[in-house]
Coordinates of C-alpha atoms in Angstrom, one line a residue:
X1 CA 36.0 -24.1 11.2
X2 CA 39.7 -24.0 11.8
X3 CA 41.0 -24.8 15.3
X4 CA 45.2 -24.9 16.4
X5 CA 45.3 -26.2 19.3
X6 CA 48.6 -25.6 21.4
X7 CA 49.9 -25.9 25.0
X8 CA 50.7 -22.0 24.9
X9 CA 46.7 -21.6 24.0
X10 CA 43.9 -23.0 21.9
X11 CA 43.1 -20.5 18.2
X12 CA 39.9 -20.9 16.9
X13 CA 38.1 -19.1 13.6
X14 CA 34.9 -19.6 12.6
X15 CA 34.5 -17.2 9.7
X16 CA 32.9 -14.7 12.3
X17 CA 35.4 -13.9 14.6
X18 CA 38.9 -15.9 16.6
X19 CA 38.3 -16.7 19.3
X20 CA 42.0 -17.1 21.6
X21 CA 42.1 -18.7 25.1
X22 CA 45.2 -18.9 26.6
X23 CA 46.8 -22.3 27.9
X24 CA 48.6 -23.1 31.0
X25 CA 51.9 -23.2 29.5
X26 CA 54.7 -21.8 31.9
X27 CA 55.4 -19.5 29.4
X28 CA 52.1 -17.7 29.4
X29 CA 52.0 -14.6 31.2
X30 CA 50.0 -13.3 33.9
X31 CA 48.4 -10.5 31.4
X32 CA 46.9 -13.3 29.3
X33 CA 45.9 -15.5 31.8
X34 CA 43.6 -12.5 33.9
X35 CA 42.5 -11.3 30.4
X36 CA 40.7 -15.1 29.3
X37 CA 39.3 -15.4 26.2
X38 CA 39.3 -12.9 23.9
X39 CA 37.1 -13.0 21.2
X40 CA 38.1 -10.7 17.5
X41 CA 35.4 -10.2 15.1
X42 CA 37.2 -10.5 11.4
X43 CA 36.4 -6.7 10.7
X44 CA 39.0 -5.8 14.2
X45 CA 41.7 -8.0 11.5
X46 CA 44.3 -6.2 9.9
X47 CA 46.7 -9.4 8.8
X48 CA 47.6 -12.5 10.4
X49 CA 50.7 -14.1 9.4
X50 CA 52.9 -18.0 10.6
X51 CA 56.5 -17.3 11.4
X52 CA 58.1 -20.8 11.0
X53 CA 60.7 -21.6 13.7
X54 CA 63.4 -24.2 14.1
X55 CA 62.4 -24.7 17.9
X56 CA 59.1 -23.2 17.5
X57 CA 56.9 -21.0 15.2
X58 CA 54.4 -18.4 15.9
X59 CA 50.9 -17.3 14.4
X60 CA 50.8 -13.5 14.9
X61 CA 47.4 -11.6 14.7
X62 CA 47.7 -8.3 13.8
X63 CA 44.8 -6.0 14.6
X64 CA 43.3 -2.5 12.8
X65 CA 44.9 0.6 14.6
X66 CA 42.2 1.8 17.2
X67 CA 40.8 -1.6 17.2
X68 CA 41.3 -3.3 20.8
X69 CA 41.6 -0.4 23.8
X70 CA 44.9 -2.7 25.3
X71 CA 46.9 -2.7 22.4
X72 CA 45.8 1.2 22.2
X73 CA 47.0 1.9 25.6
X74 CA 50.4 -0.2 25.9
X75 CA 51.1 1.1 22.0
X76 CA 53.2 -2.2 21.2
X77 CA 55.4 -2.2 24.8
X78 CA 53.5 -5.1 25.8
X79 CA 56.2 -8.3 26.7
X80 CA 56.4 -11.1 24.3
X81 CA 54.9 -13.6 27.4
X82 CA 52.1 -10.7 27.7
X83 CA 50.7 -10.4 23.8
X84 CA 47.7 -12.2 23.5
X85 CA 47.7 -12.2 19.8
X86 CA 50.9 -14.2 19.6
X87 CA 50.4 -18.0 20.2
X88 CA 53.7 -20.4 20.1
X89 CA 53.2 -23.0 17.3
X90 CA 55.1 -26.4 17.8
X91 CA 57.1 -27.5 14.4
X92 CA 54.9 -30.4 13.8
X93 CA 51.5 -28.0 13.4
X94 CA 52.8 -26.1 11.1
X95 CA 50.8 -27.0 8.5
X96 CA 47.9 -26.7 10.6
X97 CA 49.2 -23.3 11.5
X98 CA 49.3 -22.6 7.7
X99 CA 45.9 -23.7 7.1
X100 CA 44.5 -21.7 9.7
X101 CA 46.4 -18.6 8.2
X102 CA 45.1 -19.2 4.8
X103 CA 41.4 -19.8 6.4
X104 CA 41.4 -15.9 8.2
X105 CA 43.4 -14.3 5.3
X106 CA 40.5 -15.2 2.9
X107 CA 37.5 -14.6 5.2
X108 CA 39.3 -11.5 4.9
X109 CA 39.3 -11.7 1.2
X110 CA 35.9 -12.3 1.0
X111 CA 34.6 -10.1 3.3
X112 CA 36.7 -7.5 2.2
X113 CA 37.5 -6.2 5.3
X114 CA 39.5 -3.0 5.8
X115 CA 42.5 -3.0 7.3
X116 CA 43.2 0.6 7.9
X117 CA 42.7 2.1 11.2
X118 CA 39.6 1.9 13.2
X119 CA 37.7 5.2 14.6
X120 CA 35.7 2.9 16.9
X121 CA 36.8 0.5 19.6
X122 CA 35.9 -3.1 17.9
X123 CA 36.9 -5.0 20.9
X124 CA 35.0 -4.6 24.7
X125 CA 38.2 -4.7 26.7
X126 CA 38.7 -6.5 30.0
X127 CA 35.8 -7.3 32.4
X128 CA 35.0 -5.5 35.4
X129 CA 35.1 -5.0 38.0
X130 CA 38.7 -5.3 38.4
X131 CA 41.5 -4.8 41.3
X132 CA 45.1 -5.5 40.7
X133 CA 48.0 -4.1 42.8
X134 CA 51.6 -3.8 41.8
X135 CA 54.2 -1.1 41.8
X136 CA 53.5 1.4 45.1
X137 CA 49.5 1.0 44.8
X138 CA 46.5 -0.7 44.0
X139 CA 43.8 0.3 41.7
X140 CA 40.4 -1.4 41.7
X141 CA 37.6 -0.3 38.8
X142 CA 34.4 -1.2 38.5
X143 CA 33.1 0.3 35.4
X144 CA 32.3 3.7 36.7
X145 CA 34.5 5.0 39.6
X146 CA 38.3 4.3 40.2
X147 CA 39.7 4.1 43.4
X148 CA 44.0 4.2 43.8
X149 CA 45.1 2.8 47.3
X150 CA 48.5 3.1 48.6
X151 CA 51.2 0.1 50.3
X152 CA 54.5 0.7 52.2
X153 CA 56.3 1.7 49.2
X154 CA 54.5 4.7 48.2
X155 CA 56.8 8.2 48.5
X156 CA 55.8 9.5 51.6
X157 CA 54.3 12.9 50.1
X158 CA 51.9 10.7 48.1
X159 CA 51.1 8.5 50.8
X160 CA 50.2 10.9 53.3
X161 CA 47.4 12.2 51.0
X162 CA 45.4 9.0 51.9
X163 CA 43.5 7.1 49.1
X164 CA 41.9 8.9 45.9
X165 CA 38.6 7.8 44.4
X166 CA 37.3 9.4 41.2
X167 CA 34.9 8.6 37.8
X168 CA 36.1 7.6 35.0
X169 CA 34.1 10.5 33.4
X170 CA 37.0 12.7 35.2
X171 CA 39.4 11.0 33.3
X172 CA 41.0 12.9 30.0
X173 CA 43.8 10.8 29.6
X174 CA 45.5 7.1 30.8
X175 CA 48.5 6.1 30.3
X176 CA 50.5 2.9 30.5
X177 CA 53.9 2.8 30.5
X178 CA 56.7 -0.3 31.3
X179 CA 59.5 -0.3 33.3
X180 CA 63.0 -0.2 31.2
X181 CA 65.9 -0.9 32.8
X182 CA 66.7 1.5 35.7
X183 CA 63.6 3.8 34.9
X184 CA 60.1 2.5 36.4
X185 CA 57.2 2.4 34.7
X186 CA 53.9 3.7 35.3
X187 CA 50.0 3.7 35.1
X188 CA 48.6 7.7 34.9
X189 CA 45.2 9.1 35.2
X190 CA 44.8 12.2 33.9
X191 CA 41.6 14.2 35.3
X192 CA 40.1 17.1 33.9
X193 CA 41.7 20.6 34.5
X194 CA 44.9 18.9 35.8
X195 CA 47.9 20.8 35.4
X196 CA 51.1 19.2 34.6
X197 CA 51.6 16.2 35.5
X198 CA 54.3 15.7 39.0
X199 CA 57.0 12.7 38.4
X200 CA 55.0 9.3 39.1
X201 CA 56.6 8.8 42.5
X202 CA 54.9 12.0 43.5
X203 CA 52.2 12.1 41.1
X204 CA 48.7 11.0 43.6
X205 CA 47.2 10.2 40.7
X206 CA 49.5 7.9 39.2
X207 CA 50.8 4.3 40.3
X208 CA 54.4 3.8 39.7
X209 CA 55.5 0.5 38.5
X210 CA 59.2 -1.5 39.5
X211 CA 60.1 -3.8 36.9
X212 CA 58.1 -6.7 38.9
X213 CA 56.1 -9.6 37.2
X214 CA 52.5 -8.1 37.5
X215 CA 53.1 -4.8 36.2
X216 CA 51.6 -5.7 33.1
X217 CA 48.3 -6.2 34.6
X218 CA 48.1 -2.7 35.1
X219 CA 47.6 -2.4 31.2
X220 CA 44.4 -4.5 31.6
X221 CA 43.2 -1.6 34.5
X222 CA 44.4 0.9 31.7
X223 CA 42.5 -0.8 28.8
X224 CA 39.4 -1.0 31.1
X225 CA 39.2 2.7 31.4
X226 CA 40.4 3.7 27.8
X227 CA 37.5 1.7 26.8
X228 CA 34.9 3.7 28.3
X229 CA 36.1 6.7 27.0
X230 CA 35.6 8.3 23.9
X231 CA 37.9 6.9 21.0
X232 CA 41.1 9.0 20.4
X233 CA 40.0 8.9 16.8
X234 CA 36.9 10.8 17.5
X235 CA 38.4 14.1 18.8
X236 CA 40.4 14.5 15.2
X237 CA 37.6 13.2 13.1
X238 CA 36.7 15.9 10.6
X239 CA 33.0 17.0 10.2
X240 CA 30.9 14.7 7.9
X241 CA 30.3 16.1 4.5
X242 CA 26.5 16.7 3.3
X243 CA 25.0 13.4 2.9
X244 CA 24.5 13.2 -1.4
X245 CA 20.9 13.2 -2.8
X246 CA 19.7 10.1 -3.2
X247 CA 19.5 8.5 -6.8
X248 CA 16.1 7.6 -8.1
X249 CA 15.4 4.2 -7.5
X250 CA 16.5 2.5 -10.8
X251 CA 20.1 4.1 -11.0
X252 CA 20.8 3.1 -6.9
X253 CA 19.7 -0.8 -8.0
X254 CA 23.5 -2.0 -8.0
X255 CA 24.8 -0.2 -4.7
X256 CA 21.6 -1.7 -3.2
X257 CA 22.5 -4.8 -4.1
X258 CA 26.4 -5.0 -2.9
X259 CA 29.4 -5.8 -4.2
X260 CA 29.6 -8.9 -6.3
X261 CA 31.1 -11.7 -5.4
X262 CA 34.4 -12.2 -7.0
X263 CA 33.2 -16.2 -8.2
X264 CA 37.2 -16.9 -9.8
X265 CA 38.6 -16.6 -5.7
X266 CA 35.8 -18.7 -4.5
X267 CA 36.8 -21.8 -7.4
X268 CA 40.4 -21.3 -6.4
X269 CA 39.5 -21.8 -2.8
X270 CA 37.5 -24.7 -3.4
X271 CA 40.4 -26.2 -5.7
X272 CA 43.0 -25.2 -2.6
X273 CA 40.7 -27.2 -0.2
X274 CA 40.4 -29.8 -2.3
X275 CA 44.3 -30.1 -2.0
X276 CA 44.6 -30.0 1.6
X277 CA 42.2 -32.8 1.6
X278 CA 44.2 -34.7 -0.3
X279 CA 47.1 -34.5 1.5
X280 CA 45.7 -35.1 4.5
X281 CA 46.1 -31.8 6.4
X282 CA 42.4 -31.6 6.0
X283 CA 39.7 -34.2 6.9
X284 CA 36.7 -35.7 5.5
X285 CA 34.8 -33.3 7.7
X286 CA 36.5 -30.3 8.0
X287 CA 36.7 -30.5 4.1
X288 CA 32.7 -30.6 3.8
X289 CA 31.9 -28.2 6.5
X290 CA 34.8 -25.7 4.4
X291 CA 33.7 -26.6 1.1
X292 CA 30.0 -26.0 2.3
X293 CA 30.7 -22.4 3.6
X294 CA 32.4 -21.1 0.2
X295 CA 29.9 -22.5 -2.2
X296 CA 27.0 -20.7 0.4
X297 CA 29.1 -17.6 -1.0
X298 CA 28.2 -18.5 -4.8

């Protein structure tokens, strides 16, 4: 198992999955702290990759396209503080933050994981139920029906329509979108045989967003909802071709059995464990518990 342990969060991998809880670090935003620990199986993985710093590096996880419904919905606008797949690494863990890199990218390896886009949601998205108000409303979910509630600042025209409930089986389309600079953000339902859309101040389906410090917990509402809808891969998937006819029983032996197990990257790893051991960066422990889960791969 490899572990980092950090005062902006704690990065664990234990072949399976990493697993990232977020620490208490002022720098931590709200997003990461109301989304908890998030658990990645290896097959969500894509890359992860240690970008040393002078002041400070960072380990940077970087999941399949279509993988995790948050990063789906904010579509990379999500603030530095706010990315829970970016964890600050002080200068003295680097090598640490090296050897956990080196541990994921040949799980990876091993497993032979693809890291081309995902037509499945691999991630379960933030618990509900969940409420969180910013911007001129408040939106509370609880797996099934949506309710959007209005404050003080809501445009009077939207206001005076009073509260809107509806199911997120009503919902075609949600939409997250970040305040930048003197344009305001949003967070947008889209119901089914909706016309087009009014401007967000109007809009009584849509909560419109400021600039303030919990707007980005509007994307966990967003994410919630995207992932109980069906995949945006799923509507463009083409038709499955005809399933072949199956081999007879002796020509199908080798497929049956898998891919073999490339034996010359599993003696490198064991040589490159060996190293860290060595030099310290690994202990007695860690080196047997690591050198015991690559030769159960022999």
């Amino acid at each position: 198992m490899a572990e980092i342990i950090q005062k902006d969060g704690t990065w664990t991998f234990d072949g399976d999955a990493v697993r990232i809880v977020p620490g208490r670090d002022k720098g931590v935003g709200l997003l990461r702290q109301h989304l908890g620990e998030v658990a990645v199986p290896l097959r969500a993985i894509a890359g992860i990759s240690h970008e040393p710093g002078r002041k400070a590096g960072r380990l940077r996880l970087r999941l399949r396209d279509g993988a995790d419904p948050l990063l789906q919905v904010t579509g990379g606008r999500l603030p530095e503080a706010s990315d829970p797949y970016r964890l600050s690494v002080e200068p003295d863990r680097t090598g640490v933050a090296e050897y956990f890199v080196d541990e994921v990218r040949h799980a990876l390896l091993l497993d032979q994981v693809d890291p081309g886009p995902s037509d499945a949601y691999l991630l379960p998205g933030p618990s509900v139920p969940i409420s969180v108000g910013a911007g001129d409303g408040t939106v509370a979910f609880d797996g099934d029906r949506l309710l959007l509630d209005w404050n003080w600042t809501t445009e009077e025209a939207k206001r005076s329509g009073g509260p809107r409930e509806f199911r997120v089986g009503d919902v075609r389309a949600v939409e997250w979108s970040p305040s930048r600079g003197l344009e305001n953000g949003w967070l947008r339902f889209t119901l089914a045989g909706a016309t087009a859309a009014a401007a967000p101040k109007y809009d009584p389906h849509t909560v419109e967003l400021f600039g303030f410090k919990k707007d980005p917990l509007m994307a966990l509402v967003a994410a919630a909802v995207a992932v109980r809808m069906p995949h945006p891969a799923a509507a463009s998937a083409p038709e499955p071709a005809p399933a072949p006819a199956a081999l007879p029983l002796a020509e199908s032996g080798p497929a049956l059995a898998g891919e073999p197990v490339d034996h010359d990257t599993l003696l490198r790893r064991l040589r490159e464990l060996g190293e860290l051991h060595q030099t310290g960066i690994l202990t007695a422990e860690e080196f047997s518990a690591a050198k015991a889960a690559v030769l159960g791969r022999f």
